[in-house]
């Protein structure tokens, strides 16, 4: 199932990058998304920056029949591996979201594009549940939670940049 999102921050790319790589922001975005517990790390290695978040989340909003398969909580690991900016200031990241113990993954790309005094981020990813017969139902059930987490991060980012 395709997940596509685009959002714009009213801040230049340097400010948005500084926010993205700020440990405080990473911790806050996990908390704001409703994590029961979380850990975050930002690691620079040469031309790349890896941002890794691990969160324990309730399975709220998922149909009861599917909760029997996945349980009341899930441990979600999100890894973003960012490149250095190109000559136009555009950064890209490979993003991987894994749900521990479950055959559900989301893999894709995030593009951070400067647009004057604003910065646009675009996520294009594929959400996949590798369970024959019910994988599509599980993807449809998981998609709203994934989108809620993305929208929560957008709100957290907007608040961060205005303080």
PDB file of C-alpha atoms in Angstrom:
ATOM      1  CA  UNK A   1       0.000   0.000   0.000  1.00  0.00           C
ATOM      2  CA  UNK A   2       1.427   3.372  -1.007  1.00  0.00           C
ATOM      3  CA  UNK A   3       1.873   6.026   1.668  1.00  0.00           C
ATOM      4  CA  UNK A   4       2.405   9.518   0.230  1.00  0.00           C
ATOM      5  CA  UNK A   5       2.617  12.678   2.310  1.00  0.00           C
ATOM      6  CA  UNK A   6       3.883  16.191   1.635  1.00  0.00           C
ATOM      7  CA  UNK A   7       4.211  19.020   4.141  1.00  0.00           C
ATOM      8  CA  UNK A   8       5.899  22.397   4.353  1.00  0.00           C
ATOM      9  CA  UNK A   9       7.559  24.138   7.271  1.00  0.00           C
ATOM     10  CA  UNK A  10       7.763  27.943   7.353  1.00  0.00           C
ATOM     11  CA  UNK A  11      11.516  27.790   7.989  1.00  0.00           C
ATOM     12  CA  UNK A  12      14.581  27.548   5.791  1.00  0.00           C
ATOM     13  CA  UNK A  13      16.277  24.215   5.121  1.00  0.00           C
ATOM     14  CA  UNK A  14      19.112  24.864   7.584  1.00  0.00           C
ATOM     15  CA  UNK A  15      16.600  25.396  10.408  1.00  0.00           C
ATOM     16  CA  UNK A  16      14.598  22.309   9.436  1.00  0.00           C
ATOM     17  CA  UNK A  17      17.767  20.205   9.219  1.00  0.00           C
ATOM     18  CA  UNK A  18      18.919  21.459  12.622  1.00  0.00           C
ATOM     19  CA  UNK A  19      15.510  20.492  14.035  1.00  0.00           C
ATOM     20  CA  UNK A  20      15.546  17.086  12.347  1.00  0.00           C
ATOM     21  CA  UNK A  21      18.937  16.226  13.836  1.00  0.00           C
ATOM     22  CA  UNK A  22      18.184  17.638  17.294  1.00  0.00           C
ATOM     23  CA  UNK A  23      17.920  14.926  19.946  1.00  0.00           C
ATOM     24  CA  UNK A  24      15.317  16.970  21.850  1.00  0.00           C
ATOM     25  CA  UNK A  25      13.076  17.126  18.764  1.00  0.00           C
ATOM     26  CA  UNK A  26      13.426  13.389  18.151  1.00  0.00           C
ATOM     27  CA  UNK A  27      12.470  12.621  21.764  1.00  0.00           C
ATOM     28  CA  UNK A  28       9.524  15.041  21.587  1.00  0.00           C
ATOM     29  CA  UNK A  29       8.172  13.639  18.315  1.00  0.00           C
ATOM     30  CA  UNK A  30       8.097  10.153  19.865  1.00  0.00           C
ATOM     31  CA  UNK A  31       6.321  11.402  22.988  1.00  0.00           C
ATOM     32  CA  UNK A  32       3.840  13.487  20.991  1.00  0.00           C
ATOM     33  CA  UNK A  33       2.966  10.460  18.840  1.00  0.00           C
ATOM     34  CA  UNK A  34       1.738   8.682  21.975  1.00  0.00           C
ATOM     35  CA  UNK A  35       4.679   6.406  22.689  1.00  0.00           C
ATOM     36  CA  UNK A  36       4.434   4.465  25.932  1.00  0.00           C
ATOM     37  CA  UNK A  37       8.231   4.406  25.925  1.00  0.00           C
ATOM     38  CA  UNK A  38      10.848   5.431  23.383  1.00  0.00           C
ATOM     39  CA  UNK A  39      14.501   5.969  22.641  1.00  0.00           C
ATOM     40  CA  UNK A  40      16.053   8.043  19.888  1.00  0.00           C
ATOM     41  CA  UNK A  41      19.532   8.533  18.494  1.00  0.00           C
ATOM     42  CA  UNK A  42      21.154  10.773  15.895  1.00  0.00           C
ATOM     43  CA  UNK A  43      24.476   9.542  14.494  1.00  0.00           C
ATOM     44  CA  UNK A  44      26.635  11.297  11.914  1.00  0.00           C
ATOM     45  CA  UNK A  45      29.049   9.182   9.866  1.00  0.00           C
ATOM     46  CA  UNK A  46      30.856  10.985   7.081  1.00  0.00           C
ATOM     47  CA  UNK A  47      28.343  12.163   4.482  1.00  0.00           C
ATOM     48  CA  UNK A  48      25.346  10.469   6.100  1.00  0.00           C
ATOM     49  CA  UNK A  49      23.252  11.010   9.202  1.00  0.00           C
ATOM     50  CA  UNK A  50      21.240   8.183  10.738  1.00  0.00           C
ATOM     51  CA  UNK A  51      18.221   8.946  12.893  1.00  0.00           C
ATOM     52  CA  UNK A  52      16.808   5.964  14.751  1.00  0.00           C
ATOM     53  CA  UNK A  53      13.709   5.898  16.934  1.00  0.00           C
ATOM     54  CA  UNK A  54      12.324   2.944  18.849  1.00  0.00           C
ATOM     55  CA  UNK A  55       8.826   3.311  20.274  1.00  0.00           C
ATOM     56  CA  UNK A  56       6.369   1.140  22.139  1.00  0.00           C
ATOM     57  CA  UNK A  57       2.899   2.026  20.900  1.00  0.00           C
ATOM     58  CA  UNK A  58      -0.642   0.955  21.749  1.00  0.00           C
ATOM     59  CA  UNK A  59      -2.537  -0.716  18.918  1.00  0.00           C
ATOM     60  CA  UNK A  60      -5.478   1.678  19.293  1.00  0.00           C
ATOM     61  CA  UNK A  61      -7.664   2.012  16.240  1.00  0.00           C
ATOM     62  CA  UNK A  62      -6.778  -1.420  14.891  1.00  0.00           C
ATOM     63  CA  UNK A  63      -9.772  -3.783  14.581  1.00  0.00           C
ATOM     64  CA  UNK A  64     -10.062  -6.274  17.448  1.00  0.00           C
ATOM     65  CA  UNK A  65      -9.682  -9.266  15.149  1.00  0.00           C
ATOM     66  CA  UNK A  66      -6.265  -7.955  14.082  1.00  0.00           C
ATOM     67  CA  UNK A  67      -5.263  -7.065  17.661  1.00  0.00           C
ATOM     68  CA  UNK A  68      -5.497 -10.784  18.401  1.00  0.00           C
ATOM     69  CA  UNK A  69      -2.710 -11.287  15.877  1.00  0.00           C
ATOM     70  CA  UNK A  70      -0.456  -8.420  16.927  1.00  0.00           C
ATOM     71  CA  UNK A  71      -1.332  -7.770  20.583  1.00  0.00           C
ATOM     72  CA  UNK A  72      -2.171  -4.650  22.606  1.00  0.00           C
ATOM     73  CA  UNK A  73       1.194  -2.958  22.006  1.00  0.00           C
ATOM     74  CA  UNK A  74       3.847  -3.008  19.300  1.00  0.00           C
ATOM     75  CA  UNK A  75       7.509  -2.013  19.250  1.00  0.00           C
ATOM     76  CA  UNK A  76       8.196   0.171  16.212  1.00  0.00           C
ATOM     77  CA  UNK A  77      11.697   0.974  14.932  1.00  0.00           C
ATOM     78  CA  UNK A  78      12.065   3.848  12.471  1.00  0.00           C
ATOM     79  CA  UNK A  79      15.411   4.458  10.782  1.00  0.00           C
ATOM     80  CA  UNK A  80      16.096   7.436   8.518  1.00  0.00           C
ATOM     81  CA  UNK A  81      19.441   7.485   6.702  1.00  0.00           C
ATOM     82  CA  UNK A  82      20.008  10.991   5.333  1.00  0.00           C
ATOM     83  CA  UNK A  83      22.433  12.067   2.620  1.00  0.00           C
ATOM     84  CA  UNK A  84      24.418  15.275   2.552  1.00  0.00           C
ATOM     85  CA  UNK A  85      22.658  18.052   0.610  1.00  0.00           C
ATOM     86  CA  UNK A  86      23.151  18.186  -3.148  1.00  0.00           C
ATOM     87  CA  UNK A  87      24.178  21.388  -4.947  1.00  0.00           C
ATOM     88  CA  UNK A  88      20.584  22.670  -4.701  1.00  0.00           C
ATOM     89  CA  UNK A  89      20.399  21.981  -0.969  1.00  0.00           C
ATOM     90  CA  UNK A  90      18.097  18.970  -1.386  1.00  0.00           C
ATOM     91  CA  UNK A  91      18.577  16.117   1.089  1.00  0.00           C
ATOM     92  CA  UNK A  92      17.162  12.620   0.735  1.00  0.00           C
ATOM     93  CA  UNK A  93      16.680   9.840   3.245  1.00  0.00           C
ATOM     94  CA  UNK A  94      15.957   6.161   3.025  1.00  0.00           C
ATOM     95  CA  UNK A  95      13.307   5.422   5.636  1.00  0.00           C
ATOM     96  CA  UNK A  96      12.609   1.997   7.116  1.00  0.00           C
ATOM     97  CA  UNK A  97       9.870   1.287   9.652  1.00  0.00           C
ATOM     98  CA  UNK A  98       9.794  -2.172  11.203  1.00  0.00           C
ATOM     99  CA  UNK A  99       7.324  -3.580  13.705  1.00  0.00           C
ATOM    100  CA  UNK A 100       9.121  -6.075  15.937  1.00  0.00           C
ATOM    101  CA  UNK A 101       7.749  -9.578  15.723  1.00  0.00           C
ATOM    102  CA  UNK A 102       5.311  -8.661  12.963  1.00  0.00           C
ATOM    103  CA  UNK A 103       5.590  -9.075   9.193  1.00  0.00           C
ATOM    104  CA  UNK A 104       4.793  -5.391   8.641  1.00  0.00           C
ATOM    105  CA  UNK A 105       7.283  -2.948   7.151  1.00  0.00           C
ATOM    106  CA  UNK A 106       7.289   0.453   5.560  1.00  0.00           C
ATOM    107  CA  UNK A 107      10.152   1.401   3.261  1.00  0.00           C
ATOM    108  CA  UNK A 108      10.593   4.489   1.170  1.00  0.00           C
ATOM    109  CA  UNK A 109      12.210   7.878   0.708  1.00  0.00           C
ATOM    110  CA  UNK A 110      11.912  11.303   2.272  1.00  0.00           C
ATOM    111  CA  UNK A 111      13.009  14.355   0.290  1.00  0.00           C
ATOM    112  CA  UNK A 112      13.771  17.637   2.097  1.00  0.00           C
ATOM    113  CA  UNK A 113      13.647  20.463  -0.445  1.00  0.00           C
ATOM    114  CA  UNK A 114      14.455  24.124   0.278  1.00  0.00           C
ATOM    115  CA  UNK A 115      11.922  26.567  -1.169  1.00  0.00           C
ATOM    116  CA  UNK A 116      13.192  30.016  -0.261  1.00  0.00           C
ATOM    117  CA  UNK A 117      12.326  30.688   3.356  1.00  0.00           C
ATOM    118  CA  UNK A 118      10.279  27.477   3.559  1.00  0.00           C
ATOM    119  CA  UNK A 119      11.153  23.791   3.363  1.00  0.00           C
ATOM    120  CA  UNK A 120       9.020  21.030   1.878  1.00  0.00           C
ATOM    121  CA  UNK A 121       9.279  17.393   2.890  1.00  0.00           C
ATOM    122  CA  UNK A 122       7.851  14.607   0.760  1.00  0.00           C
ATOM    123  CA  UNK A 123       7.470  11.001   1.869  1.00  0.00           C
ATOM    124  CA  UNK A 124       6.873   8.230  -0.665  1.00  0.00           C
ATOM    125  CA  UNK A 125       6.797   4.775   0.894  1.00  0.00           C
ATOM    126  CA  UNK A 126       5.361   1.304   0.577  1.00  0.00           C
ATOM    127  CA  UNK A 127       3.575  -0.243   3.575  1.00  0.00           C
ATOM    128  CA  UNK A 128       3.686  -4.027   3.337  1.00  0.00           C
ATOM    129  CA  UNK A 129       2.177  -6.761   5.501  1.00  0.00           C
ATOM    130  CA  UNK A 130       3.603 -10.107   4.456  1.00  0.00           C
ATOM    131  CA  UNK A 131       0.717 -12.324   5.526  1.00  0.00           C
ATOM    132  CA  UNK A 132      -1.108 -14.233   2.789  1.00  0.00           C
ATOM    133  CA  UNK A 133      -4.848 -13.565   2.501  1.00  0.00           C
ATOM    134  CA  UNK A 134      -5.072 -10.924   5.255  1.00  0.00           C
ATOM    135  CA  UNK A 135      -1.988  -8.805   4.458  1.00  0.00           C
ATOM    136  CA  UNK A 136      -4.057  -6.200   2.609  1.00  0.00           C
ATOM    137  CA  UNK A 137      -6.493  -5.893   5.530  1.00  0.00           C
ATOM    138  CA  UNK A 138      -3.605  -5.491   7.949  1.00  0.00           C
ATOM    139  CA  UNK A 139      -2.034  -2.800   5.730  1.00  0.00           C
ATOM    140  CA  UNK A 140      -5.347  -0.900   5.584  1.00  0.00           C
ATOM    141  CA  UNK A 141      -5.700  -1.213   9.360  1.00  0.00           C
ATOM    142  CA  UNK A 142      -2.110  -0.041  10.009  1.00  0.00           C
ATOM    143  CA  UNK A 143      -2.125   2.869   7.527  1.00  0.00           C
ATOM    144  CA  UNK A 144      -4.153   5.291   9.711  1.00  0.00           C
ATOM    145  CA  UNK A 145      -1.733   4.786  12.623  1.00  0.00           C
ATOM    146  CA  UNK A 146       1.240   5.425  10.323  1.00  0.00           C
ATOM    147  CA  UNK A 147      -0.421   8.574   8.955  1.00  0.00           C
ATOM    148  CA  UNK A 148      -1.297   9.728  12.495  1.00  0.00           C
ATOM    149  CA  UNK A 149       2.396   9.422  13.465  1.00  0.00           C
ATOM    150  CA  UNK A 150       3.443  11.413  10.375  1.00  0.00           C
ATOM    151  CA  UNK A 151       0.884  14.139  11.103  1.00  0.00           C
ATOM    152  CA  UNK A 152       1.959  14.229  14.753  1.00  0.00           C
ATOM    153  CA  UNK A 153       5.576  14.743  13.657  1.00  0.00           C
ATOM    154  CA  UNK A 154       4.446  17.595  11.391  1.00  0.00           C
ATOM    155  CA  UNK A 155       2.658  19.297  14.301  1.00  0.00           C
ATOM    156  CA  UNK A 156       5.637  18.762  16.610  1.00  0.00           C
ATOM    157  CA  UNK A 157       7.955  20.220  13.961  1.00  0.00           C
ATOM    158  CA  UNK A 158       5.771  23.277  13.425  1.00  0.00           C
ATOM    159  CA  UNK A 159       5.635  23.932  17.184  1.00  0.00           C
ATOM    160  CA  UNK A 160       9.403  23.386  17.519  1.00  0.00           C
ATOM    161  CA  UNK A 161      10.175  25.862  14.740  1.00  0.00           C
ATOM    162  CA  UNK A 162       7.902  28.575  16.157  1.00  0.00           C
ATOM    163  CA  UNK A 163       9.422  28.576  19.652  1.00  0.00           C
TER     164      UNK A 163
END
